[in-house]
mmCIF file of C-alpha atoms in Angstrom:
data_model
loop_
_atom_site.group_PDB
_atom_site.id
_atom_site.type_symbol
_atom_site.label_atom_id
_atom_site.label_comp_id
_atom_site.label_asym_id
_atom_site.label_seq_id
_atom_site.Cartn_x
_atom_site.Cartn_y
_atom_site.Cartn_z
ATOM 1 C CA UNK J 1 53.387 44.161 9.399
ATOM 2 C CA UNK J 2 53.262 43.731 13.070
ATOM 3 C CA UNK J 3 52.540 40.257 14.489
ATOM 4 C CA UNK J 4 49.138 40.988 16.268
ATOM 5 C CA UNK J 5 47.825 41.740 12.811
ATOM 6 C CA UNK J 6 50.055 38.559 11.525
ATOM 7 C CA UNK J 7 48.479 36.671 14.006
ATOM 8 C CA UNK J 8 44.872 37.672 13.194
ATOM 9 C CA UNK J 9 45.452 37.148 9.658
ATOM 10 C CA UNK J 10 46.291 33.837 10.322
ATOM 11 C CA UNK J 11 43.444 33.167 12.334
ATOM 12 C CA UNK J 12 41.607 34.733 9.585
ATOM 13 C CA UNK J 13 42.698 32.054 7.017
ATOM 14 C CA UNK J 14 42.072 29.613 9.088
ATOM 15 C CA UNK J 15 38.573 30.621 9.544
ATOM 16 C CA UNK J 16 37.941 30.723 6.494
ATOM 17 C CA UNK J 17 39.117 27.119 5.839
ATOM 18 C CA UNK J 18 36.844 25.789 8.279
ATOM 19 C CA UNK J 19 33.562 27.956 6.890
ATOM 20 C CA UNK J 20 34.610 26.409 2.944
ATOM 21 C CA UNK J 21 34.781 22.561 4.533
ATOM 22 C CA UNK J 22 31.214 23.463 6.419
ATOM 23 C CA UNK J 23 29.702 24.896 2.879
ATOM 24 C CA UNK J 24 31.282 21.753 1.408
ATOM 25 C CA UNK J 25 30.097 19.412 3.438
ATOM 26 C CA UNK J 26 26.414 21.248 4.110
ATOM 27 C CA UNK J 27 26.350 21.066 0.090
ATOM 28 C CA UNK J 28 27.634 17.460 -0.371
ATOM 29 C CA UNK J 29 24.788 16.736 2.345
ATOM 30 C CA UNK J 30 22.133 18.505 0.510
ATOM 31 C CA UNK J 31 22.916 16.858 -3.343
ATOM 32 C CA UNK J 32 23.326 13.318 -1.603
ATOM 33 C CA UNK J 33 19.706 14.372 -0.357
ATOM 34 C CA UNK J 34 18.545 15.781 -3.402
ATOM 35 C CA UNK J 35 19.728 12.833 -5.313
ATOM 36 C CA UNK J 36 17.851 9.952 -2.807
ATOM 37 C CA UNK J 37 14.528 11.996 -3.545
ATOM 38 C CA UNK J 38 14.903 12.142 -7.296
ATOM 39 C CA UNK J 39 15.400 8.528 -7.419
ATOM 40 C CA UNK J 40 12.735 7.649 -5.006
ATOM 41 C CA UNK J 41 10.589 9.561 -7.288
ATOM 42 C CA UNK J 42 11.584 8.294 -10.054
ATOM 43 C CA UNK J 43 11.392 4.661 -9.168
ATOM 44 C CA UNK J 44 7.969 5.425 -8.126
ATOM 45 C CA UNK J 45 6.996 6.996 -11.691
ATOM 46 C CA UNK J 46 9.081 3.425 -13.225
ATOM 47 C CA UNK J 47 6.925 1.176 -11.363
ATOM 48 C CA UNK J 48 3.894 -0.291 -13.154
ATOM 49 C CA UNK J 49 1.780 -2.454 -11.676
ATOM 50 C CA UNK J 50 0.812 -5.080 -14.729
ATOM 51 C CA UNK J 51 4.332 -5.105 -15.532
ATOM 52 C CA UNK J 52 5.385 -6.857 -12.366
ATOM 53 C CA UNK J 53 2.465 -9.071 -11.872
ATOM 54 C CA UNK J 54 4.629 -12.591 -11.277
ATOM 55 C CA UNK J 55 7.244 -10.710 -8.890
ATOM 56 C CA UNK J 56 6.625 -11.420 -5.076
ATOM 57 C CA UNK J 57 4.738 -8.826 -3.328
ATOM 58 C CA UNK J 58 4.572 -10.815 0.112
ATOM 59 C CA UNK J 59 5.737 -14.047 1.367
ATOM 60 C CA UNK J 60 3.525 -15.506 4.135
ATOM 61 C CA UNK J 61 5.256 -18.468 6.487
ATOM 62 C CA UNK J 62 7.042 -19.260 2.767
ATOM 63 C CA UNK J 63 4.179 -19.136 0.457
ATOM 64 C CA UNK J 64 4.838 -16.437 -1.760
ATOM 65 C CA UNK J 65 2.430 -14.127 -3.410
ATOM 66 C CA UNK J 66 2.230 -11.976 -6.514
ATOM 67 C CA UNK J 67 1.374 -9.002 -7.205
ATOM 68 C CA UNK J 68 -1.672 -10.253 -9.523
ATOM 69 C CA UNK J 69 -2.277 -12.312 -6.500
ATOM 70 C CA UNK J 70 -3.155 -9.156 -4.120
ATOM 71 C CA UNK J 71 -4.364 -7.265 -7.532
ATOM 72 C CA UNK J 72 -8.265 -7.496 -6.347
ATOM 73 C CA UNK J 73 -6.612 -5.465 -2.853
ATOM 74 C CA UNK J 74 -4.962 -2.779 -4.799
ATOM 75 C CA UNK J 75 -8.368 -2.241 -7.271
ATOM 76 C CA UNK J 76 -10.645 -2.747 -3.730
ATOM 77 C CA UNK J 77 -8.380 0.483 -2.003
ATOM 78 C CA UNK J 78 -8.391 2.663 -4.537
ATOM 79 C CA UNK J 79 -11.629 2.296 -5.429
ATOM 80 C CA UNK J 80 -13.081 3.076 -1.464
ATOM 81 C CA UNK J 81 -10.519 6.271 -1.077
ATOM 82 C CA UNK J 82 -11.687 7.549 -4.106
ATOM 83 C CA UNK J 83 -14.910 7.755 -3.388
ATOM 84 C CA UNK J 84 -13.732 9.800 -0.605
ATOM 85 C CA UNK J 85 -11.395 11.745 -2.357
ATOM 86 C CA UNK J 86 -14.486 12.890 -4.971
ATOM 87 C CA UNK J 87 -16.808 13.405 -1.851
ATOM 88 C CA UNK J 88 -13.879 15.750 -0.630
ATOM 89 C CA UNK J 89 -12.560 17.619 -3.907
ATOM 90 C CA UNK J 90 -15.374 16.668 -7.160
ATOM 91 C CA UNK J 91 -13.047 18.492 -9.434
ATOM 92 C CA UNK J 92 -9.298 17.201 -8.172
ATOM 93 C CA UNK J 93 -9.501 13.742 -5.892
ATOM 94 C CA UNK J 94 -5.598 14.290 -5.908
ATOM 95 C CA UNK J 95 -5.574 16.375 -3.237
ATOM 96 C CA UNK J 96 -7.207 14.113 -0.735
ATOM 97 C CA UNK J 97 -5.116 11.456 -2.145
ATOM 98 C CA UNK J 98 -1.939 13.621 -1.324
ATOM 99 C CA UNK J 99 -3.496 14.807 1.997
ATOM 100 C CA UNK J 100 -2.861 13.463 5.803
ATOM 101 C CA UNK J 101 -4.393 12.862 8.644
ATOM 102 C CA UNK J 102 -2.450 12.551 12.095
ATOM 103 C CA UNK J 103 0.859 12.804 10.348
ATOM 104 C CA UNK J 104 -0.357 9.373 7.839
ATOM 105 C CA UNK J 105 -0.763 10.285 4.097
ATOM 106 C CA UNK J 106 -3.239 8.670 2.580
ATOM 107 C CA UNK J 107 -1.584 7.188 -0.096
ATOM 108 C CA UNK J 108 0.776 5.305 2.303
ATOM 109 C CA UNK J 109 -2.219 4.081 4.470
ATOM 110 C CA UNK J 110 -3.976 2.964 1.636
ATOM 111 C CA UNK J 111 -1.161 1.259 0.328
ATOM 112 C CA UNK J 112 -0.660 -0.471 4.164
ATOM 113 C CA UNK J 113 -4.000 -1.405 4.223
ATOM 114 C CA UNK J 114 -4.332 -3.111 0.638
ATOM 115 C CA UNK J 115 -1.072 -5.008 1.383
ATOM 116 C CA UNK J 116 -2.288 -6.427 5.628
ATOM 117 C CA UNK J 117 -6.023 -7.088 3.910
ATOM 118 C CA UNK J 118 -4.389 -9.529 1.502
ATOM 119 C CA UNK J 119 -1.886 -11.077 4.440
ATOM 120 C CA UNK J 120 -4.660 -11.267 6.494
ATOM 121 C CA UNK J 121 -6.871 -12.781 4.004
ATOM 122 C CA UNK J 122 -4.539 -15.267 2.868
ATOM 123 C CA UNK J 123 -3.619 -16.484 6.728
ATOM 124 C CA UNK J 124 -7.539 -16.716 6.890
ATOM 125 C CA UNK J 125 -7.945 -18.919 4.068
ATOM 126 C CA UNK J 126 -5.193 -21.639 4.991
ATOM 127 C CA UNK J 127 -6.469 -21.828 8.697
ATOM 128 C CA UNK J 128 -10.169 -22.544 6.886
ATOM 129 C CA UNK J 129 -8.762 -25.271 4.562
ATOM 130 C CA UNK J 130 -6.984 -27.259 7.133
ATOM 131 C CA UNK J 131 -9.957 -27.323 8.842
ATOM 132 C CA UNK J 132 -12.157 -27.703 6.386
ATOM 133 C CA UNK J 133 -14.171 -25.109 6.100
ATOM 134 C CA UNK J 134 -16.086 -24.468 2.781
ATOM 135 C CA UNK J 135 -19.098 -22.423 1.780
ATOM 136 C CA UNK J 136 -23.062 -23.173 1.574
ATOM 137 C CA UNK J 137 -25.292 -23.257 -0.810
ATOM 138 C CA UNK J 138 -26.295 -19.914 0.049
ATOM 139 C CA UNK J 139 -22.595 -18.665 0.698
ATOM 140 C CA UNK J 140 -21.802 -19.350 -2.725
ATOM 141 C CA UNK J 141 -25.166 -17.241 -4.354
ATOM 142 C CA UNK J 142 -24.032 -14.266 -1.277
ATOM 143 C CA UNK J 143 -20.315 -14.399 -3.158
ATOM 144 C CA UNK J 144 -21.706 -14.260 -6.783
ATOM 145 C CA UNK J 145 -23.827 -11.487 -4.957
ATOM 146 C CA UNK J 146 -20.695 -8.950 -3.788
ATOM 147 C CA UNK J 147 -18.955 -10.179 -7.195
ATOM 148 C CA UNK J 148 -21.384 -8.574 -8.971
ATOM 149 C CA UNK J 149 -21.491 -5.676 -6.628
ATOM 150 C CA UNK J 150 -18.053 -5.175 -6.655
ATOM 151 C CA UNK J 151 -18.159 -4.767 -10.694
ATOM 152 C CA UNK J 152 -20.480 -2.080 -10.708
ATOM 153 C CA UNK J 153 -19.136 0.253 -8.358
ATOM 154 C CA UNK J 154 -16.075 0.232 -9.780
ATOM 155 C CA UNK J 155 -15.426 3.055 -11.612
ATOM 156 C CA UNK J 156 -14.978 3.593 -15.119
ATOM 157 C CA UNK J 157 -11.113 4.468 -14.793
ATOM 158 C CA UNK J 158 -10.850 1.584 -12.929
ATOM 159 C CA UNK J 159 -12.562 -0.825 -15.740
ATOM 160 C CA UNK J 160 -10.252 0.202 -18.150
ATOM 161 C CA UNK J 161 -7.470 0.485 -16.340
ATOM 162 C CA UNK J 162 -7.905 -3.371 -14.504
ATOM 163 C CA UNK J 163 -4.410 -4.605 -14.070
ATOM 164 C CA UNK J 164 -5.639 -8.079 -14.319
ATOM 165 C CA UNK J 165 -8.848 -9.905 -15.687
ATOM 166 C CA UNK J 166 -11.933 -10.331 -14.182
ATOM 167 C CA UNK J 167 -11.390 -13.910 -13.300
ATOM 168 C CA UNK J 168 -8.515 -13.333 -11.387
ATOM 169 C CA UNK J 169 -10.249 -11.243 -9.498
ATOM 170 C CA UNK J 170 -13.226 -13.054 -8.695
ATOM 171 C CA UNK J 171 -11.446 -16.154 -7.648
ATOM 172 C CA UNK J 172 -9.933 -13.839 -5.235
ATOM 173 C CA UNK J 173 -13.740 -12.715 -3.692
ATOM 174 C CA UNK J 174 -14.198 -16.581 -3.264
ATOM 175 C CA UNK J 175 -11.198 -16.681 -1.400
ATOM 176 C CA UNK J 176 -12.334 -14.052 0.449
ATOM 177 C CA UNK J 177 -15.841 -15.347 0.918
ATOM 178 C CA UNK J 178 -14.148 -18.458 2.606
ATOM 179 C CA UNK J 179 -11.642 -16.603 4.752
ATOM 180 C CA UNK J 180 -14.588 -14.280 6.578
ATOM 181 C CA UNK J 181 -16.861 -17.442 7.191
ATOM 182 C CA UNK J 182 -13.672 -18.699 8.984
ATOM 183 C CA UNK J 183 -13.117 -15.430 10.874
ATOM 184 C CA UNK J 184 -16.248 -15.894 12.325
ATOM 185 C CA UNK J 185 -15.842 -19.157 13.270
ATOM 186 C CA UNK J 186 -12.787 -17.413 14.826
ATOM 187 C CA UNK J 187 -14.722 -14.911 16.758
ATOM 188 C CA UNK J 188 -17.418 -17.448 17.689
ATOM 189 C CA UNK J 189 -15.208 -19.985 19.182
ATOM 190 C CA UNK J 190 -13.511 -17.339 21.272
ATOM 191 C CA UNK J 191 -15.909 -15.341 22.433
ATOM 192 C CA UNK J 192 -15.356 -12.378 20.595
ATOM 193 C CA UNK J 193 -15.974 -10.147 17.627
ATOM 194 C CA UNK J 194 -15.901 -10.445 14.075
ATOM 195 C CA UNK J 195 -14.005 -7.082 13.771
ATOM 196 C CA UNK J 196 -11.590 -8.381 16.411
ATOM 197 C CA UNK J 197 -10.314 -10.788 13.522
ATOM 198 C CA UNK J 198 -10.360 -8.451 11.233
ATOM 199 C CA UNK J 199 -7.160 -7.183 9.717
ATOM 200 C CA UNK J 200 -6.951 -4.400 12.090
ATOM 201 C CA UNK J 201 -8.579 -6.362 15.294
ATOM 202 C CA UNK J 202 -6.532 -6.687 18.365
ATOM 203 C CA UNK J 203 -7.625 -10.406 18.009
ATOM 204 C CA UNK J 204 -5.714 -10.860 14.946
ATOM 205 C CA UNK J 205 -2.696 -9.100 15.495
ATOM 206 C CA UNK J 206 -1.989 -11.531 18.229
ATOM 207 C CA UNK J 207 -2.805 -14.325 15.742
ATOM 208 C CA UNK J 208 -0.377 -13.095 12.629
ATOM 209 C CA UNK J 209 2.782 -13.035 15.524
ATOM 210 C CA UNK J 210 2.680 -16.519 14.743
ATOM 211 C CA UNK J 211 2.916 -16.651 10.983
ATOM 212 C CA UNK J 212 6.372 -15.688 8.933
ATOM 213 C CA UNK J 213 5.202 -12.255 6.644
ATOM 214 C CA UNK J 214 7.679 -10.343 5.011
ATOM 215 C CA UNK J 215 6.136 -7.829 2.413
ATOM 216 C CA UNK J 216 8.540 -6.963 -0.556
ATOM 217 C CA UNK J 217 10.483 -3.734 -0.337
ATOM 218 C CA UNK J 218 9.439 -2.977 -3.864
ATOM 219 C CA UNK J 219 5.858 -2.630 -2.485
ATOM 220 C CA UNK J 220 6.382 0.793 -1.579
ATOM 221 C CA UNK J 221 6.949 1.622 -5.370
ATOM 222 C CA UNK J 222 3.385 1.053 -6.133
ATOM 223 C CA UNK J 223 1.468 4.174 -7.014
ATOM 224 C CA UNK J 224 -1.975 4.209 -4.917
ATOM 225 C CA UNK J 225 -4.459 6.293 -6.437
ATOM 226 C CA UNK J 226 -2.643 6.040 -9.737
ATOM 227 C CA UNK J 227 -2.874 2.637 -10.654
ATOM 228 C CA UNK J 228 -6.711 2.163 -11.881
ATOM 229 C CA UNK J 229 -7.523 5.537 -11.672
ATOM 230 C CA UNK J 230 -6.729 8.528 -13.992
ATOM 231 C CA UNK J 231 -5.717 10.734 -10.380
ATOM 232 C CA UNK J 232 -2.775 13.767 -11.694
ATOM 233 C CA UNK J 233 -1.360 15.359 -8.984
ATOM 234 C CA UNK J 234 -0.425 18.989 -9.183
ATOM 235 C CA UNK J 235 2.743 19.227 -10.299
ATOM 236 C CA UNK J 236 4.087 16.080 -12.541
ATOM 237 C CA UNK J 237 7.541 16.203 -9.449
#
């Protein structure tokens, strides 16, 4: 054997060596991948909601609340995307629910927007009792009003499928009742708008800078669209 052909055998082998490592590696890559999807999955399919009602979902400038605390939120969501989701498939809401628009899936924003109604609420309500603020007469009769309201359109899924009782979420529609009156006094007093305080205003974004929020990792476990409603998606992955 001549040593050109030594030579390129060698270079051969070591070829070789370097294309196993890179199918090694590419394949250690893809099960460490594999394996962080499977889990994330999985913890998502663990997590259910009435069994973690007294862990933390958010803790606002130290005040911490529970997950039956921002229950009426979570019930509230899924009941206004699914009347969406039936008005865009009758037959299988899933599919809006799993859909996207501008690169969001629903399911996340809904689960976003539950979580910054309830931290907005909440800042709301303790800015209206140190100054306060209380309802009417008639403010109280308007709250029994959208309590009632609020019952029947829920769904039927949704009734059976509450993840905590009705009491505990009607106190929270007081609360509520209490924190809007004060986000108008909000928008009154400065000149502006009542959607401006609203959880999504430009108003109130400057406002929450000032309070301490930090929402609970385990938040993103929760299963929108899944929780008090009957929604299957496609495949059971």
């Amino acid at each position: 054997m001549t040593d050109k052909v030594k030579s390129r055998l060698a270079r051969l082998r070591v070829n070789a060596r370097k294309s196993l490592i890179i199918i090694l590696v590419a394949a250690g890559i893809t099960a460490v991948l594999a394996l962080g999807l499977y889990q994330g999955i999985t913890r998502s399919r663990d997590f259910v909601y009435r069994d973690h009602l007294d862990d933390t979902a958010v803790t606002i400038d130290g005040e911490n609340l529970t997950y039956r605390d921002v229950a009426f939120y979570v019930v509230y969501e899924e009941n206004q995307v699914q009347t969406a989701a039936l008005a865009y498939d009758q037959e299988k809401p899933w599919n809006y629910w799993d859909s996207h628009v501008n690169g969001v899936f629903i399911i996340s924003e809904a689960r976003r927007a539950s979580i910054e109604m309830a931290i907005h609420d909440r800042i709301l309500l303790r800015m209206a009792q140190e100054h306060g603020v209380a309802l009417s007469t008639d403010g109280k009769q308007q709250m029994e009003d959208r309590i009632t309201d609020f019952y029947e359109d829920l769904y039927d899924d949704q009734k059976e499928n509450l993840p905590v009782s009705y009491d505990v979420l009607s106190r929270t529609i007081a609360d509520i009742a209490v924190s809007e009156k004060y986000q108008q006094i909000l928008a009154d007093e400065n000149d502006d708008t009542f959607a401006s305080y609203g959880y999504d205003g430009r108003a109130y974004e400057k406002l929450e800078k000032k309070h301490k929020v930090k929402i609970s990792d385990s938040w993103n476990r929760i299963r929108m669209g899944r929780i008090t409603l009957r929604n299957q998606p496609e495949c059971s992955a």
